[in-house]
Amino acid sequence: MSDTITIFDTTLRDGEQSPGCSMTTPEKLEIAKALVDLGVDVIEAGFPIASPGDFDAVSQIANKFGDQTTICGLARCRTEDIDRAWEALKGAQNVRIHVFLATSAIHREFKLKMAKEEIVRRAVDMVKYTADKMASRKDITRPNVEFSPEDAARTELDFLCEVVEKAIDAGATTVNIPDTVGYATPNHYFKVISHLKQNVSNINKAVISTHCHNDLGLAVANSLAAIEAGARQVECTINGLGERAGNAALEEIVMALRTRKDYYGIESKINTPRLFPTSRLVSSITGMKVQRNKAIVGQNAFAHEAGIHQHGMMQSRETYEIMRPADVGYIGQNLVLGKHSGRHAFRNRLIELGYQLDEETMQKVFDDFIALADKIKEVHDSDIIALIENRAQAASSIWTLASFNATAGTGSLHTAAIKLAHRDGHEVMDASTGDGPIDALFRCLEKITGVHVKLKDYQVRSVSSGTEALGEASVEVEHNDRTYNGKGVSTDIIEASATAYLNALNKVLSGTNAKAIHPQRDGV
Ligand code: KIV
Ligand code: ZN
């Protein structure tokens, strides 16, 4: 008999805490839509008290998608946090508030400066407060309240049992057991969850949840161990996005459960062919690249290079393949269209790739495709996706690149002249010198936009194959101690670099990182 698991996605909350991955509200709405299409059960949309932007995003996501899935807002164990979360969520249909309070000795002593009794009292009071608040809405008969004892994996087991038991008595319907610092190992975490199952008298009244960070590279393994021990909710992010080494990767957990259903006997509601397009979308919006050999959604995840593998595959696919590429919506390096392909074929291909664009965007991307097909002989799926992402990026930008000129050569003085178009319609032109054409361009972009940043990382790679391929540039910059990522594509890598830098400057200008409060670092 098979059992089901609740997939709780926290890409928009824990994932967004990753440096440089802050998103605007329209970007979050786009990801939320993709998560709904993917079939996740709960979307943790943000931390409403953190900033007006976070509040707005949670509220818009809840009102737009709360009839299709459950939307959750995070709150510390403080009345003002809970009030703010409820304010953002209260108008939507299916909502959850997630309250958390650290319980480990190290957090009690150094972060909270609170004794065990105070922690228990605060957790119980705040879970009750949350449940009462939600129950003020007539149609909510069983308030959906999640409680997390932060740093649970490093908490004394007896104390963890006590907090969890009392939180359930106070009204928590889900108890999440976070491995906040990625300290657990699979066997250890299995024992923690088993211990809770055996020693918390009311444990059957709540769902046990797992939330693992990847500092030791064990987040997915630990989550699976917790599921084996009885957890029936798993908290995870697309591409394993998250602070430091990230959170458990949703796509890996889902495909492990599906591929090894013989072993786990557990099903999720995830529409797995949406995994690859959702991964691309998150990578494109956050600017956080997916490594080529990443499990499930990496570009090489289904590439069989070795002759012996290819021979085996030709005899029977299952000799070397445990999942079919189509099961995860994998997009390879297929050669699809050329410059004589019509709009109709192009549109069909976009649908096959999982994109539904409005007429106006579709026309713009088609024009880009024709221009590209004119320049390069072979247009691959990955090129088409890059063009779509480029368009989406340009649509939300304050400044776009109208034209530029940069000189390269052996001398030491290089110049760049740039014309930028502002979204209000006016254009600005200027020129700068620099140590190479890229440096000159970057300086000129800073001069026009008035934003000065420190370049931390700059990379260029080809989107598909061949010397004529589209080039993708990515940059990581720092501004006021915050990190911003930018990405750009073009057949001209100098243009791709300028677009990537401008993308990062646009993010600084639109202030997507302006959070006043960090959920974990800012105490109780
Ligand atoms: O890692 C963590 O402990 C968290 C909590 C807020 C659940 O993200
Ligand atoms: Zn976390």
XYZ file of C-alpha atoms and ligand atoms in Angstrom:
533
model
C 0.000 0.000 0.000
C 1.402 3.395 -0.836
C 1.498 6.410 1.367
C 1.657 10.089 0.340
C 4.078 12.844 1.231
C 3.455 16.577 1.467
C 5.936 18.527 -0.649
C 6.593 21.872 1.060
C 8.573 24.183 -1.208
C 10.574 26.971 0.425
C 12.390 28.321 -2.664
C 10.726 31.709 -2.149
C 11.680 31.903 1.536
C 14.729 29.828 2.542
C 15.922 29.724 -1.091
C 15.671 33.479 -1.369
C 17.934 33.870 1.677
C 20.789 32.673 -0.525
C 23.173 35.604 -1.273
C 22.324 37.301 -4.558
C 19.048 35.403 -4.968
C 16.575 38.040 -3.866
C 13.595 38.366 -6.166
C 11.054 41.011 -6.992
C 7.355 40.405 -6.396
C 6.605 39.794 -10.117
C 9.469 37.260 -10.209
C 8.127 35.531 -7.101
C 4.668 35.389 -8.651
C 6.136 33.753 -11.744
C 7.909 31.139 -9.646
C 4.789 30.590 -7.513
C 2.817 29.902 -10.703
C 5.466 27.376 -11.796
C 5.313 25.703 -8.358
C 1.529 25.424 -8.610
C 1.888 23.845 -12.071
C 4.524 21.531 -10.629
C 1.987 20.374 -8.050
C 3.657 21.289 -4.740
C 1.358 20.973 -1.718
C 2.621 23.984 0.246
C 4.454 27.095 -0.962
C 6.339 28.978 1.733
C 6.037 32.357 0.043
C 8.145 34.463 2.397
C 8.648 36.050 5.798
C 6.082 38.865 5.879
C 7.622 40.911 8.692
C 11.040 40.997 6.971
C 10.179 43.904 4.649
C 7.220 45.555 2.917
C 8.334 43.731 -0.260
C 8.141 40.337 1.455
C 4.736 41.166 2.899
C 3.451 42.221 -0.497
C 4.773 39.096 -2.225
C 3.241 36.727 0.362
C -0.068 38.532 0.193
C -0.218 38.574 -3.625
C 0.818 34.915 -3.906
C -1.747 33.890 -1.276
C -4.561 35.784 -2.973
C -3.663 34.514 -6.420
C -2.845 30.871 -5.706
C -4.382 30.118 -2.298
C -7.309 28.372 -3.983
C -4.953 25.933 -5.758
C -2.431 25.076 -3.057
C -1.586 26.046 0.527
C 0.380 29.268 0.956
C 2.537 29.620 4.039
C 4.157 32.623 5.734
C 7.031 32.412 8.220
C 7.019 34.109 11.645
C 9.293 34.116 14.646
C 7.617 33.362 17.993
C 6.577 36.994 18.401
C 3.077 38.430 18.256
C 4.104 41.166 15.794
C 5.524 38.579 13.365
C 2.407 36.411 13.613
C 0.092 39.413 13.191
C 1.982 40.458 10.067
C 1.924 36.942 8.618
C -1.815 36.677 9.256
C -2.388 40.115 7.725
C -0.678 38.910 4.529
C -2.510 35.587 4.407
C -5.920 36.127 5.918
C -7.794 36.867 2.689
C -6.718 33.682 0.936
C -8.319 30.264 0.935
C -5.705 27.694 2.019
C -3.156 29.208 4.349
C -0.610 28.170 6.925
C 1.528 30.091 9.426
C 4.942 28.637 10.237
C 6.348 29.745 13.598
C 9.815 28.875 14.763
C 12.007 29.188 17.837
C 15.496 27.791 18.381
C 15.850 24.998 20.929
C 19.483 23.804 20.853
C 21.771 24.573 23.803
C 24.059 26.731 21.680
C 21.181 28.849 20.363
C 19.565 29.078 23.813
C 22.753 30.321 25.388
C 24.253 32.577 22.732
C 21.425 33.736 20.474
C 18.285 33.766 22.607
C 19.743 33.941 26.108
C 16.701 32.047 27.276
C 16.333 29.068 29.615
C 14.586 25.869 28.546
C 11.400 26.719 30.478
C 11.161 30.108 28.799
C 11.564 28.506 25.388
C 8.765 26.029 26.061
C 6.500 28.770 27.409
C 7.153 31.067 24.455
C 6.637 28.281 21.887
C 3.364 27.170 23.491
C 2.032 30.730 23.848
C 2.873 31.629 20.268
C 1.492 28.428 18.729
C -1.752 29.058 20.659
C -1.759 32.704 19.634
C -1.367 31.693 15.979
C -4.086 29.047 16.144
C -6.524 31.480 17.820
C -5.778 34.156 15.255
C -6.454 31.801 12.365
C -9.563 30.401 14.035
C -11.016 33.916 14.052
C -11.958 33.161 10.454
C -15.240 31.271 10.568
C -14.368 28.758 7.836
C -11.119 27.702 9.558
C -12.039 24.873 11.902
C -8.562 23.401 12.239
C -5.925 26.154 11.989
C -3.000 25.099 9.856
C -0.072 25.898 12.174
C 3.458 24.622 11.709
C 6.001 24.790 14.501
C 9.782 24.436 14.018
C 12.246 23.991 16.888
C 15.119 25.621 15.028
C 18.427 23.708 15.144
C 16.488 20.606 16.233
C 19.244 18.301 14.985
C 21.560 19.707 17.688
C 18.918 19.801 20.431
C 18.984 17.374 23.384
C 16.498 14.624 22.502
C 14.529 14.814 25.773
C 14.092 18.544 25.450
C 13.151 18.222 21.771
C 10.435 15.706 22.716
C 9.111 18.039 25.407
C 8.915 21.069 23.095
C 7.334 19.085 20.268
C 4.734 17.483 22.550
C 3.729 20.811 24.066
C 3.612 22.534 20.675
C 1.226 19.848 19.416
C -0.937 20.238 22.523
C -0.978 23.981 21.875
C -2.311 23.434 18.343
C 0.593 22.719 15.957
C -0.663 20.513 13.134
C 2.796 20.071 11.581
C 6.013 19.750 13.580
C 9.056 20.469 11.486
C 12.442 19.165 12.651
C 15.075 21.414 11.063
C 18.688 20.533 10.608
C 19.403 24.246 10.450
C 23.174 24.032 10.108
C 23.426 20.823 8.058
C 24.965 18.885 10.954
C 22.980 15.665 10.768
C 23.931 12.445 9.016
C 21.344 9.995 7.637
C 21.468 7.421 10.438
C 21.521 10.078 13.108
C 18.569 11.930 11.630
C 16.636 8.657 11.201
C 17.129 8.064 14.932
C 15.973 11.579 15.863
C 12.699 11.150 13.945
C 12.214 7.592 15.268
C 12.819 8.831 18.821
C 10.143 11.501 18.413
C 7.715 8.914 17.059
C 8.312 6.643 19.994
C 8.505 9.178 22.807
C 6.086 12.008 22.008
C 2.718 10.815 23.285
C 0.578 12.942 20.930
C 2.812 12.661 17.833
C 0.017 11.101 15.780
C -1.963 14.325 16.022
C 0.573 16.167 13.837
C 2.533 15.587 10.661
C 6.281 15.240 11.178
C 8.242 17.345 8.706
C 11.893 17.366 7.666
C 13.945 20.471 6.766
C 17.585 19.749 5.936
C 20.453 22.020 4.992
C 23.266 20.789 2.815
C 26.451 21.873 4.617
C 27.830 18.307 4.587
C 26.242 17.492 1.228
C 23.712 15.252 3.015
C 20.468 17.246 2.834
C 18.713 14.897 0.411
C 20.041 11.738 2.092
C 18.951 13.054 5.501
C 15.487 13.974 4.196
C 15.037 10.482 2.765
C 16.176 8.946 6.060
C 13.600 11.074 7.905
C 10.902 9.945 5.493
C 11.888 6.341 6.129
C 11.536 6.986 9.856
C 8.018 8.380 9.412
C 8.221 12.049 8.355
C 5.378 12.796 5.941
C 6.258 16.342 4.935
C 9.528 17.304 3.305
C 10.750 20.894 3.048
C 12.913 21.551 0.034
C 13.824 24.024 -2.700
C 14.164 23.947 -6.475
C 17.805 23.288 -7.454
C 18.609 22.963 -3.734
C 18.739 26.764 -3.527
C 19.377 28.176 -0.072
C 21.830 29.827 2.253
C 25.401 28.502 2.355
C 25.364 25.045 0.692
C 21.593 25.247 0.265
C 18.536 23.212 1.217
C 17.493 19.716 0.154
C 16.775 19.702 -3.595
C 13.084 19.130 -4.356
C 13.754 17.446 -7.701
C 16.165 14.931 -6.164
C 13.825 13.942 -3.330
C 10.821 13.632 -5.618
C 12.670 11.530 -8.185
C 14.276 9.338 -5.502
C 10.823 8.566 -4.089
C 9.399 7.951 -7.535
C 12.289 5.894 -8.914
C 12.534 3.840 -5.711
C 8.829 3.445 -5.053
C 9.591 -0.256 -4.685
C 11.574 0.639 -1.543
C 9.809 3.691 -0.028
C 6.228 2.962 -1.127
C 5.556 6.699 -1.042
C 3.984 8.940 -3.649
C 4.009 12.680 -4.174
C 1.626 14.754 -6.283
C 4.467 16.310 -8.257
C 3.982 16.584 -11.996
C 7.556 15.469 -12.694
C 7.811 16.598 -16.369
C 7.594 20.156 -14.961
C 10.808 19.662 -12.931
C 13.245 20.696 -15.642
C 11.364 23.840 -16.816
C 10.859 24.922 -13.182
C 14.554 24.437 -12.488
C 15.436 26.596 -15.537
C 13.031 29.305 -14.451
C 14.453 29.498 -10.917
C 18.002 29.512 -12.248
C 17.189 32.227 -14.735
C 15.414 34.485 -12.225
C 17.965 34.106 -9.435
C 21.013 34.066 -11.722
C 22.174 30.967 -9.797
C 23.493 28.525 -12.397
C 22.784 24.798 -12.182
C 25.980 22.769 -12.374
C 26.104 20.667 -15.536
C 26.352 17.361 -13.726
C 23.670 18.174 -11.130
C 21.360 15.192 -10.538
C 17.968 15.330 -12.326
C 18.151 18.853 -13.777
C 21.799 19.277 -14.839
C 22.503 19.648 -18.559
C 24.519 16.392 -18.468
C 22.135 14.425 -16.244
C 21.017 12.257 -19.153
C 24.009 12.519 -21.497
C 25.613 9.171 -22.263
C 29.070 9.819 -23.707
C 30.878 6.524 -23.248
C 30.615 4.126 -26.181
C 29.934 1.158 -23.911
C 26.967 2.975 -22.350
C 25.569 3.973 -25.722
C 25.835 0.408 -26.951
C 24.037 -0.885 -23.864
C 21.360 1.786 -24.192
C 20.696 0.785 -27.777
C 20.018 -2.803 -26.675
C 17.837 -1.812 -23.731
C 17.371 1.644 -22.239
C 17.323 0.294 -18.698
C 20.900 -0.981 -18.813
C 22.188 2.487 -17.922
C 19.096 4.653 -17.377
C 16.979 4.529 -14.207
C 14.706 7.415 -15.250
C 13.528 8.516 -18.671
C 14.545 12.078 -19.625
C 10.893 12.798 -20.432
C 9.895 11.922 -16.846
C 11.641 15.059 -15.593
C 10.990 17.228 -18.677
C 14.680 17.069 -19.580
C 15.729 19.344 -22.410
C 18.849 18.142 -24.117
C 20.873 19.587 -26.944
C 18.285 18.680 -29.595
C 18.622 20.401 -32.908
C 15.127 21.599 -33.569
C 14.559 24.566 -35.789
C 16.274 26.591 -38.466
C 15.617 29.968 -40.023
C 13.005 28.520 -42.368
C 10.909 27.177 -39.530
C 7.634 29.027 -39.312
C 5.905 30.632 -36.356
C 3.635 27.638 -35.988
C 6.482 25.140 -35.605
C 8.241 27.548 -33.261
C 5.165 27.969 -31.062
C 4.662 24.181 -30.909
C 8.255 23.713 -29.848
C 7.825 26.286 -27.058
C 4.777 24.412 -25.790
C 6.730 21.135 -25.854
C 9.439 22.867 -23.837
C 6.827 23.923 -21.291
C 6.466 27.643 -22.129
C 3.151 29.377 -22.657
C 3.909 32.917 -23.759
C 1.425 35.673 -24.466
C 1.154 36.782 -28.102
C 3.339 39.869 -27.722
C 6.197 38.051 -25.957
C 5.902 35.127 -28.363
C 6.351 37.520 -31.313
C 9.397 39.160 -29.706
C 11.032 35.810 -28.949
C 10.243 34.621 -32.470
C 11.937 37.734 -33.900
C 14.964 37.038 -31.679
C 14.962 33.441 -32.903
C 14.923 34.478 -36.591
C 17.761 36.938 -35.950
C 19.730 34.205 -34.182
C 18.996 31.591 -36.845
C 20.360 34.068 -39.386
C 23.643 34.217 -37.487
C 24.131 30.599 -36.446
C 23.302 27.523 -38.481
C 21.929 25.325 -35.731
C 19.475 26.553 -33.110
C 19.146 24.212 -30.127
C 16.437 24.002 -27.472
C 18.845 25.496 -24.947
C 19.329 28.536 -27.243
C 15.571 29.059 -27.460
C 15.259 28.878 -23.679
C 18.073 31.417 -23.318
C 16.233 33.787 -25.681
C 13.034 33.466 -23.637
C 14.909 34.151 -20.406
C 16.624 37.156 -21.977
C 13.270 38.614 -22.996
C 11.761 38.035 -19.558
C 14.753 39.765 -17.974
C 14.540 42.770 -20.316
C 10.804 43.153 -19.622
C 11.387 43.762 -15.907
C 14.510 45.957 -16.248
C 14.830 49.623 -15.338
C 17.616 50.110 -17.894
C 18.160 48.144 -21.109
C 21.099 48.183 -23.477
C 20.129 50.146 -26.610
C 23.547 50.045 -28.311
C 27.221 49.954 -27.479
C 30.665 50.082 -28.956
C 33.812 48.784 -27.294
C 37.334 48.666 -28.611
C 39.756 45.823 -28.049
C 43.436 45.787 -28.934
C 46.934 45.461 -27.587
C 47.265 49.006 -26.210
C 46.570 49.770 -22.567
C 43.706 52.227 -23.099
C 40.351 50.783 -24.072
C 37.151 52.706 -24.560
C 33.476 51.886 -24.504
C 30.512 54.009 -25.564
C 27.034 52.947 -24.481
C 23.463 54.072 -25.048
C 20.981 52.885 -22.420
C 17.212 53.135 -22.608
C 15.294 53.835 -19.400
C 11.899 52.202 -18.977
C 10.275 55.653 -18.781
C 11.350 56.178 -22.400
C 14.400 58.454 -22.171
C 17.842 57.418 -23.369
C 21.304 58.260 -22.021
C 24.623 57.999 -23.811
C 28.116 58.094 -22.314
C 31.644 56.749 -22.713
C 34.399 55.451 -20.422
C 37.902 54.104 -20.608
C 39.132 50.977 -18.860
C 41.626 48.211 -18.536
C 40.251 46.189 -21.485
C 36.921 46.500 -23.318
C 34.914 44.658 -20.639
C 36.268 46.872 -17.878
C 35.512 49.972 -19.970
C 31.942 48.753 -20.563
C 31.344 47.954 -16.906
C 32.633 51.379 -15.850
C 30.437 53.081 -18.404
C 27.356 51.167 -17.212
C 28.083 52.269 -13.654
C 28.516 55.865 -14.810
C 25.157 55.983 -16.586
C 23.130 54.126 -13.944
C 24.898 55.826 -11.026
C 25.290 52.454 -9.275
C 28.809 51.506 -8.198
C 29.499 47.904 -7.296
C 32.388 45.525 -6.655
C 32.743 42.727 -9.194
C 33.152 39.421 -7.315
C 32.823 36.896 -10.118
C 32.573 36.954 -13.905
C 32.155 33.925 -16.162
C 31.357 33.238 -19.784
C 30.192 29.889 -21.193
C 28.499 28.707 -24.345
C 24.791 27.909 -24.145
C 24.914 25.090 -26.702
C 27.831 23.802 -28.797
C 30.061 25.155 -31.582
C 31.959 28.391 -32.019
C 28.879 30.166 -33.352
C 26.817 29.284 -30.276
C 25.112 31.773 -27.994
C 27.415 32.852 -25.181
C 26.112 33.270 -21.653
C 27.861 35.680 -19.304
C 27.195 35.726 -15.584
C 28.409 38.157 -12.959
C 28.247 38.381 -9.197
C 28.597 41.859 -7.734
C 28.563 43.323 -4.238
C 26.793 46.495 -3.181
C 26.444 47.657 0.441
C 27.445 44.197 1.706
C 24.808 42.465 -0.385
C 25.349 40.193 -3.347
C 23.552 40.456 -6.686
C 23.723 38.074 -9.658
C 23.307 39.048 -13.294
C 23.066 37.060 -16.509
C 23.138 37.936 -20.220
C 23.178 36.016 -23.506
C 24.244 36.943 -27.004
C 26.277 35.527 -29.889
C 28.662 38.361 -29.008
C 30.212 37.669 -25.607
C 31.007 41.348 -25.068
C 27.325 42.191 -25.450
C 26.407 39.219 -23.197
C 28.828 40.560 -20.565
C 27.411 44.085 -20.713
C 23.856 42.723 -20.419
C 24.806 40.554 -17.424
C 26.422 43.500 -15.628
C 23.468 45.753 -16.401
C 21.100 43.047 -15.111
C 22.938 43.036 -11.769
C 22.890 46.874 -11.606
C 19.142 46.819 -12.332
C 18.671 44.482 -9.383
C 20.569 46.885 -7.118
C 18.385 49.734 -8.379
C 15.131 47.888 -7.847
C 16.264 47.093 -4.296
C 15.197 43.449 -4.393
C 17.520 42.677 -1.516
C 16.176 45.268 0.866
C 15.128 43.042 3.762
C 15.090 44.613 7.182
C 15.054 41.366 9.163
C 16.743 38.033 8.609
C 14.633 35.232 10.124
C 17.451 33.295 11.701
C 20.130 35.848 12.424
C 17.858 38.331 14.140
C 17.050 36.350 17.258
C 13.679 35.512 18.773
O 16.783 26.109 8.748
C 15.915 26.450 9.549
O 15.963 26.140 10.745
C 14.817 27.260 9.052
C 13.678 27.474 9.988
C 13.088 28.822 9.880
C 12.662 26.390 9.770
O 14.812 27.656 7.917
Zn 16.275 26.527 6.695
